[in-house]
Short mmCIF file of C-alpha atoms and ligand atoms in Angstrom, two decimals:
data_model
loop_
_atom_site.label_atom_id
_atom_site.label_comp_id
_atom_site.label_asym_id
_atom_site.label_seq_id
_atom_site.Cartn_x
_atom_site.Cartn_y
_atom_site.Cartn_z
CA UNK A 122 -55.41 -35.90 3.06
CA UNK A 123 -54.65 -38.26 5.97
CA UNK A 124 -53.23 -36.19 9.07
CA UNK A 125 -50.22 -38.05 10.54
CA UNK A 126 -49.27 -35.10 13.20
CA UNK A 127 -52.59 -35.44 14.76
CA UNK A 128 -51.14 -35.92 19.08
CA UNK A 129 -47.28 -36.04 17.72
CA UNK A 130 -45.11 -33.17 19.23
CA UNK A 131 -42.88 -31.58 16.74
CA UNK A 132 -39.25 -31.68 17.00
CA UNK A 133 -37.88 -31.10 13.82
CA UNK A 134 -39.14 -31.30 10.15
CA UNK A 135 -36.78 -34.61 9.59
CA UNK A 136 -39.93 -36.76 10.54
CA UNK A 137 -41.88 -34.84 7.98
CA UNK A 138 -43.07 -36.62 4.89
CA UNK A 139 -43.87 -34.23 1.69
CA UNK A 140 -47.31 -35.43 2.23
CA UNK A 141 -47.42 -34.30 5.90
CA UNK A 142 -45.83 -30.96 4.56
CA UNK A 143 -48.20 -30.60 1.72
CA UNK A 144 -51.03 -31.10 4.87
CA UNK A 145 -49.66 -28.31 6.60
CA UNK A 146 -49.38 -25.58 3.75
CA UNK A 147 -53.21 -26.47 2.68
CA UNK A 148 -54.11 -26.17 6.07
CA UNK A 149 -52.52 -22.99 6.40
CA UNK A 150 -54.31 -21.69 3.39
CA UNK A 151 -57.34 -22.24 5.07
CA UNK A 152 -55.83 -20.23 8.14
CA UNK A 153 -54.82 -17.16 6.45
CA UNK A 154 -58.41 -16.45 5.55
CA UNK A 155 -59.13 -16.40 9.13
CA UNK A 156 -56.30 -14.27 9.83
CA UNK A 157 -57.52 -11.46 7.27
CA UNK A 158 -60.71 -11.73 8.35
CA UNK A 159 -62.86 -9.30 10.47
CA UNK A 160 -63.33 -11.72 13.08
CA UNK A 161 -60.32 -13.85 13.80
CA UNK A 162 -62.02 -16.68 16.40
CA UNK A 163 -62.32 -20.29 15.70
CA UNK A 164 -63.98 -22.63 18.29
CA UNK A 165 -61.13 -25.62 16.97
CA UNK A 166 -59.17 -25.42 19.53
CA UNK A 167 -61.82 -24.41 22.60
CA UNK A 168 -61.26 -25.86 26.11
CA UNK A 169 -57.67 -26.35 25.40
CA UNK A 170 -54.88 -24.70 27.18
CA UNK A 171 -51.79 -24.03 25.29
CA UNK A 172 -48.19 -22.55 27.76
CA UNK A 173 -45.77 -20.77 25.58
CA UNK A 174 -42.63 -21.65 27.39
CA UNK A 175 -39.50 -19.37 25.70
CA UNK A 176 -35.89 -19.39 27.49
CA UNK A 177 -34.58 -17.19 24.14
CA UNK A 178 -35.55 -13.92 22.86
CA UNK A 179 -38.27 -13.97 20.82
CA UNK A 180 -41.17 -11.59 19.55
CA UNK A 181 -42.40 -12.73 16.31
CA UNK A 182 -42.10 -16.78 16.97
CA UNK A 183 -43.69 -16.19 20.13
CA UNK A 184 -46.29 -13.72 19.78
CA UNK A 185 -47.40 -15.72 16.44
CA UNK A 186 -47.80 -19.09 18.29
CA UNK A 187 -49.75 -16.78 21.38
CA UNK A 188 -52.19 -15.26 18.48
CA UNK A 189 -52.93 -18.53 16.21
CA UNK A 190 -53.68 -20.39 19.89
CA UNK A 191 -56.58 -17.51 20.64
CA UNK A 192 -57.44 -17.26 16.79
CA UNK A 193 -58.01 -20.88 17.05
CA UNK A 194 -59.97 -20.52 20.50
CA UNK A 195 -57.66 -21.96 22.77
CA UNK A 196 -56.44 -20.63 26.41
CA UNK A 197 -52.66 -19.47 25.91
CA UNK A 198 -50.53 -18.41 28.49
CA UNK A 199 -46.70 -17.16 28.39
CA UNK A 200 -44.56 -17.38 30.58
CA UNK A 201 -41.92 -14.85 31.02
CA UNK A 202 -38.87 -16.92 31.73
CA UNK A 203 -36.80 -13.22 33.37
CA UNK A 204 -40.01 -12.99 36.33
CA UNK A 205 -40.99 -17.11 36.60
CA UNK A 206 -39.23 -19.74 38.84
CA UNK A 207 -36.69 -20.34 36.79
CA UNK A 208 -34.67 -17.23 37.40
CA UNK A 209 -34.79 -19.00 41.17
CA UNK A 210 -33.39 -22.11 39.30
CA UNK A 211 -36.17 -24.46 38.62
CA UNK A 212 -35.00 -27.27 35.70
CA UNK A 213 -36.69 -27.64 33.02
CA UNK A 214 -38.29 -31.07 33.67
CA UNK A 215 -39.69 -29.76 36.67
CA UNK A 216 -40.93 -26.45 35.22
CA UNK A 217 -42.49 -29.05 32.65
CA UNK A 218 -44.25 -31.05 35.38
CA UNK A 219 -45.43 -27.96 36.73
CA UNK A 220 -47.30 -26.88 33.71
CA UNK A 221 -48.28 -30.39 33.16
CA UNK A 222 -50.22 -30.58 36.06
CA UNK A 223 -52.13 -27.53 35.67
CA UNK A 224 -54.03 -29.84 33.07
CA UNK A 225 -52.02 -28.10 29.35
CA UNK A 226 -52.92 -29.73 26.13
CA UNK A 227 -49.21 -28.59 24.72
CA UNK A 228 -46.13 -26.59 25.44
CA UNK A 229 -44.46 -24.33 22.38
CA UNK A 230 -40.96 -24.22 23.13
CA UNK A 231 -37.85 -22.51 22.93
CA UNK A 232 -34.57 -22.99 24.30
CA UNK A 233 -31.03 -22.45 24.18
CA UNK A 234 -29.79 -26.14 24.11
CA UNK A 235 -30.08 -28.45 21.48
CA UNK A 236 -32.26 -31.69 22.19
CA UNK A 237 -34.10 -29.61 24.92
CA UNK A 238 -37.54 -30.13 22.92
CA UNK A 239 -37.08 -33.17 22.26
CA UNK A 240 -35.79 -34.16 26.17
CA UNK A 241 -39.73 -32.32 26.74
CA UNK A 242 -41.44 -34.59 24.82
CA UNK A 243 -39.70 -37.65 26.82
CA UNK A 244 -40.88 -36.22 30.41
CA UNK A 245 -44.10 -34.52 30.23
CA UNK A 246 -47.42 -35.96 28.30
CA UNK A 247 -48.70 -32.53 26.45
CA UNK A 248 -47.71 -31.91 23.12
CA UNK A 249 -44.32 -30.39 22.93
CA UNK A 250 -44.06 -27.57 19.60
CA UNK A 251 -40.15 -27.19 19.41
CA UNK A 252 -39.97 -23.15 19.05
CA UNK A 253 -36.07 -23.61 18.32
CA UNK A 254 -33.83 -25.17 20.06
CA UNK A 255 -30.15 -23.82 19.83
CA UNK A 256 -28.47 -24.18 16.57
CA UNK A 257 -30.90 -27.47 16.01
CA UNK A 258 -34.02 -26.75 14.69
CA UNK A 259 -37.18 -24.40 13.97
CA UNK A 260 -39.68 -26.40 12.30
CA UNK A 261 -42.59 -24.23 12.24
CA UNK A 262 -39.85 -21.59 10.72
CA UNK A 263 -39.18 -23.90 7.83
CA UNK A 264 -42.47 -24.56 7.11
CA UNK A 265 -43.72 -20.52 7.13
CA UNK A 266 -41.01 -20.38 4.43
CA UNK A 267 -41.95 -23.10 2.28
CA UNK A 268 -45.52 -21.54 2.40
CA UNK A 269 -44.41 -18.16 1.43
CA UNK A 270 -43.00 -19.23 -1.40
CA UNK A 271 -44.89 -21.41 -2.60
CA UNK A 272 -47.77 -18.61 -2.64
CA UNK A 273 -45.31 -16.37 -3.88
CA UNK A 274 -44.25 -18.43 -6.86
CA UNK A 275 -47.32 -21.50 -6.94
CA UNK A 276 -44.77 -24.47 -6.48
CA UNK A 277 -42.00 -25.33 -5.03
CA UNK A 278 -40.09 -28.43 -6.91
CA UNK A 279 -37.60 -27.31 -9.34
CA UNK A 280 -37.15 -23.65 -7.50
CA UNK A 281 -33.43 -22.51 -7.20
CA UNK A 282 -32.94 -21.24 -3.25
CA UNK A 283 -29.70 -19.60 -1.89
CA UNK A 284 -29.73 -19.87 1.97
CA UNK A 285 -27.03 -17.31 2.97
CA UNK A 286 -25.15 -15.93 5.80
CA UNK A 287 -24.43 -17.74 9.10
CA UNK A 288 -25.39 -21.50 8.35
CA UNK A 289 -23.17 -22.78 11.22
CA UNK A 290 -25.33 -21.46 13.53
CA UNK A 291 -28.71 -21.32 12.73
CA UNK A 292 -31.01 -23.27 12.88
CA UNK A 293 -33.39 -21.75 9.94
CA UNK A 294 -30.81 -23.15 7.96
CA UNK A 295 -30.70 -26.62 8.85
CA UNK A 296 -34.84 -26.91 9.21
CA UNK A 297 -35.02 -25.40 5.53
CA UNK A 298 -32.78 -27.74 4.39
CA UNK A 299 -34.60 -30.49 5.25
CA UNK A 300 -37.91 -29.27 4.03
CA UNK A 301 -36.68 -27.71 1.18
CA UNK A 302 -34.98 -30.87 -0.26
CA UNK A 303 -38.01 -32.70 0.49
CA UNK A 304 -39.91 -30.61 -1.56
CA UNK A 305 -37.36 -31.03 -4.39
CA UNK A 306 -36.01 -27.77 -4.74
CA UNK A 307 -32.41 -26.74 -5.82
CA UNK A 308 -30.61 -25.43 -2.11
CA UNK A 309 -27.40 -24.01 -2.05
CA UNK A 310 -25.76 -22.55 0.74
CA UNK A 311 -23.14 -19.79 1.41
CA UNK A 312 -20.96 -17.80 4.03
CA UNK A 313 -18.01 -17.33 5.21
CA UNK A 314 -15.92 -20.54 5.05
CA UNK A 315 -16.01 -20.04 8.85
CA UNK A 316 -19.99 -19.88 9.03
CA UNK A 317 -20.17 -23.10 7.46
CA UNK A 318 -21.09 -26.36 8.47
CA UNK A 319 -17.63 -28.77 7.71
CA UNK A 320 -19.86 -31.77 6.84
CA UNK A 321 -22.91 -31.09 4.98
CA UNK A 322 -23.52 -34.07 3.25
CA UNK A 323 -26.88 -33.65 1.52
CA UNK A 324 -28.66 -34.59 -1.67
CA UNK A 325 -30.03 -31.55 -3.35
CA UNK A 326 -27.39 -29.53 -1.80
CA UNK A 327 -24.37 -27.13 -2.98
CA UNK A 328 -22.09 -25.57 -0.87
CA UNK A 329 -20.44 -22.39 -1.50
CA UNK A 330 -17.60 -20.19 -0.12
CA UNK A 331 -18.79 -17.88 -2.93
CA UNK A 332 -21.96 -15.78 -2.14
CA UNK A 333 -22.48 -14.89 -6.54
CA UNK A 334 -22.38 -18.33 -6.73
CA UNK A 335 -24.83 -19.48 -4.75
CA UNK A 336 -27.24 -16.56 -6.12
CA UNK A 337 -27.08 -16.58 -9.51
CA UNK A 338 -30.17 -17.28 -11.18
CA UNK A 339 -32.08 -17.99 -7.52
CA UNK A 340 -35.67 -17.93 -7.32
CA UNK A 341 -35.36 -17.37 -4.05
CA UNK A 342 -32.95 -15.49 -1.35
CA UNK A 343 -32.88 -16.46 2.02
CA UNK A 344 -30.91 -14.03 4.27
CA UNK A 345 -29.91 -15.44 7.63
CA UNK A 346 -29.41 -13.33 10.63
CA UNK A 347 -25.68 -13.27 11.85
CA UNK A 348 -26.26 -15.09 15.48
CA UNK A 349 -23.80 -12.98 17.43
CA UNK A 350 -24.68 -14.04 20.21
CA UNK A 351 -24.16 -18.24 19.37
CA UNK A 352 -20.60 -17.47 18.22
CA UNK A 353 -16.85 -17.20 19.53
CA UNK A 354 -15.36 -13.50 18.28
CA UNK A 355 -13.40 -13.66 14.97
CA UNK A 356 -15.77 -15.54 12.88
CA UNK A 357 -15.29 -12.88 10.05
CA UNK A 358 -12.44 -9.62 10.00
CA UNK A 359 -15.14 -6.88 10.30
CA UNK A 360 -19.13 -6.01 9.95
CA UNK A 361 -18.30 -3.70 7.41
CA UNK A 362 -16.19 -6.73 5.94
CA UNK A 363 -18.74 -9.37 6.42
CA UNK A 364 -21.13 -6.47 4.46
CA UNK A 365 -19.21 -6.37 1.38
CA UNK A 366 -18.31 -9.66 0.69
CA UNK A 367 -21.64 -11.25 1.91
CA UNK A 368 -23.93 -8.80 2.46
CA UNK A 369 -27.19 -9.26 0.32
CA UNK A 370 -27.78 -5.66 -1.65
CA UNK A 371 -29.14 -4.55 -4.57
CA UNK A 372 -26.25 -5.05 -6.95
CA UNK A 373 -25.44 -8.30 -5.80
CA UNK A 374 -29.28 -9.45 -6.47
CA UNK A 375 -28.79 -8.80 -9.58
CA UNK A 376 -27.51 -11.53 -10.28
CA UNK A 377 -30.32 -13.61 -8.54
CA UNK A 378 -33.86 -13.71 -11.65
CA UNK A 379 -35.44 -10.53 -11.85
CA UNK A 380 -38.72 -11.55 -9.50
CA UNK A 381 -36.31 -13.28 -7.05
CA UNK A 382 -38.02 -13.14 -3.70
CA UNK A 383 -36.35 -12.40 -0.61
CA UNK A 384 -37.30 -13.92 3.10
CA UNK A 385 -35.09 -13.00 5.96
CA UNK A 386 -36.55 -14.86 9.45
CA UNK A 387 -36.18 -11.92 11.59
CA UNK A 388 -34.95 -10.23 13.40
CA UNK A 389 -32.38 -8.33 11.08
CA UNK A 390 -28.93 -6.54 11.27
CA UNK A 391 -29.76 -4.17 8.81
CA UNK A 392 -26.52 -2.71 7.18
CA UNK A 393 -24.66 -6.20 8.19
CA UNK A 394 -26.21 -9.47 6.31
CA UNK A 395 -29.13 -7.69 4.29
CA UNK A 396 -29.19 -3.75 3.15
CA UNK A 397 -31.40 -1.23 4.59
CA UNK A 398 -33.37 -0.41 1.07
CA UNK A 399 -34.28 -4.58 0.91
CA UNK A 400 -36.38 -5.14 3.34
CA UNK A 401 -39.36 -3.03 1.73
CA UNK A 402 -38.62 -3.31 -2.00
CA UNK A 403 -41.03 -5.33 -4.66
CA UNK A 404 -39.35 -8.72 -4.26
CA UNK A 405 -39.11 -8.52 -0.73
CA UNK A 406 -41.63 -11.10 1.26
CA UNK A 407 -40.30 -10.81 4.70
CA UNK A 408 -43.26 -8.70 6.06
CA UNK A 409 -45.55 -11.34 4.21
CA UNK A 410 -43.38 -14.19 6.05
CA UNK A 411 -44.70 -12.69 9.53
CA UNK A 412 -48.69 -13.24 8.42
CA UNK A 413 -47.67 -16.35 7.06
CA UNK A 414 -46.00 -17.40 10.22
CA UNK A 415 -49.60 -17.17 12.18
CA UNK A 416 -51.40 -19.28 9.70
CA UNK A 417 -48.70 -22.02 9.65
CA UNK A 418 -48.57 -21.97 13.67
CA UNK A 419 -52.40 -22.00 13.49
CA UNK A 420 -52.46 -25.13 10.82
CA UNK A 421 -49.79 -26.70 14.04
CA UNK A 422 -52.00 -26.38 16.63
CA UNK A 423 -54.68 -26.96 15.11
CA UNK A 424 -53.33 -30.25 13.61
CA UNK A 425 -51.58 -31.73 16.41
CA UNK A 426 -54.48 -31.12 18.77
CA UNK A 427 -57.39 -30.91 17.25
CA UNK A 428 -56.78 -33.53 13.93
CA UNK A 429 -57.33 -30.46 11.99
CA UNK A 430 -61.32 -31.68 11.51
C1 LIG B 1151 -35.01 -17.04 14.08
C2 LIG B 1151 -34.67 -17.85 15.29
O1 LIG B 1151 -34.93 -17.44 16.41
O2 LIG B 1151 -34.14 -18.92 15.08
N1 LIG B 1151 -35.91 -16.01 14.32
C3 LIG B 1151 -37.23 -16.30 14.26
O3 LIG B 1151 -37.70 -17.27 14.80
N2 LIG B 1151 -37.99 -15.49 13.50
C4 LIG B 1151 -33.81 -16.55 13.38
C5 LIG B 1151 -32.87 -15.67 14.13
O4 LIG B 1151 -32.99 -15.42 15.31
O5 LIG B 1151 -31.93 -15.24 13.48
#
């Protein structure tokens, strides 16, 4: 398979053909062996330095980007945005030239505003890995998901996937929608009317204001965190409120097929958009979504800087 990421950054999963996405899961394949190995070292990425730069919360995006760099061989280093030079109010283009010049092959990023990943990749020569940027994107998110299901259920085209919960604001949403419908599966979304997006103009896409809707018959579940913190108060009357007309649980999945599988990105509101008794059932993949998210970061890195040869 020819490699088309091989020195791009990666923004968003827009620029993604199904070919390039079909790389990545195969790739990733390959990784997870590693991963459930005994010894987890690669020599791929050896003699290249990798700066996880994250201006958001963040423990499995980050610490799964920090692991598949040293699984892969390469020199990673973190930087703790609270104790760096930012807190004495560095910008980011010149907290980007910094780590430029200490010689960095690439720069997995996360930040609060949109474009910011993209605005990297225009000022500084490493590779720039957008880690989420605001409401915008989370490519590397979209793509764990696509491979967890498609292990889960061995294809993707033709699968029936209800993204639910807080579209408006998250970015999951909007980089799953564009990889999904690439892939050719069946996406519908639904929230609130409030949590939605006005315009969502998309082929392969329904819209609903009503959650049974949007599950009935799903192959697939995916519960979205509610992003208090990206929202104005008064989005929806109540938690409790939001929990019984939206809230995934085990009567309304029901209505979903009987091996539906259900991913939730982390981290959750248990009790608010998914119940407590979910997260470890049968059809539950979300812990499987976290070991997927290594091998998919790993198949990344190892793409963009190495070729993947
Ligand atoms: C997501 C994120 O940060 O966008 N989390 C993650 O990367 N696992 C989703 C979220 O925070 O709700």
């Amino acid at each position: 398979m020819e490699n088309n990421l091989f020195g791009k950054s990666i923004i968003g999963i827009e620029n993604f053909s199904p070919e390039d996405i079909r790389l990545v899961l195969k790739t990733a394949a390959e990784m997870k062996k590693i991963i459930r190995g005994k010894v987890k070292k690669l020599t791929n990425l050896k003699g290249r330095a990798i700066i996880n730069l994250f201006y958001e919360p963040s423990t499995r995006t980050r610490t799964s980007f920090e692991l598949a760099g040293k699984y892969l061989g390469a020199d990673v280093v973190s930087i703790n945005t609270g104790t760096s030079s930012i807190v004495k109010g560095e910008s980011l283009r010149d907290t980007l030239r910094t780590v430029e010049a200490m010689g960095v092959d690439a720069v997995v990023m996360r930040h609060k505003a949109e474009g910011a990943a993209d605005y990297a990749s225009k000022v500084v020569k490493p590779i720039i890995i957008n880690a989420g940027d605001g409401a915008h994107a989370h490519p590397s998110q979209a793509l764990l998901d696509l491979f967890t299901i498609n292990r889960a259920k061995g294809r993707l085209a033709g699968l029936k996937v209800a993204i639910v919960g807080d579209i408006l604001h998250s970015r999951v949403a909007r980089s799953d929608v564009f990889a999904m419908t690439k892939m050719g599966m069946d996406v519908h979304l639904a929230g609130p009317k409030t949590l939605l997006p006005r315009f969502f103009e998309f082929d392969g896409v329904t819209v609903h204001e009503n959650i049974e809707d949007a599950i009935k018959n799903a192959d697939v579940v995916n519960v979205l965190r509610i992003q208090l913190e990206r929202q104005q108060a008064g989005l929806f009357p109540s938690p409790r409120e939001y929990a019984r007309i939206f809230g995934i649980n085990e009567k309304r999945l029901r209505l979903a097929k009987d091996d539906v599988l259900i991913l939730h990105p982390g981290p959750q509101n248990k009790g608010l958009e998914i119940s407590n008794d979910l997260t470890y059932c049968e059809n539950s993949a979300i812990h499987d979504q976290v070991q997927n998210g290594v091998a998919v970061r790993m198949a990344l890195l190892d793409l963009t800087l190495n070729g993947g040869e």
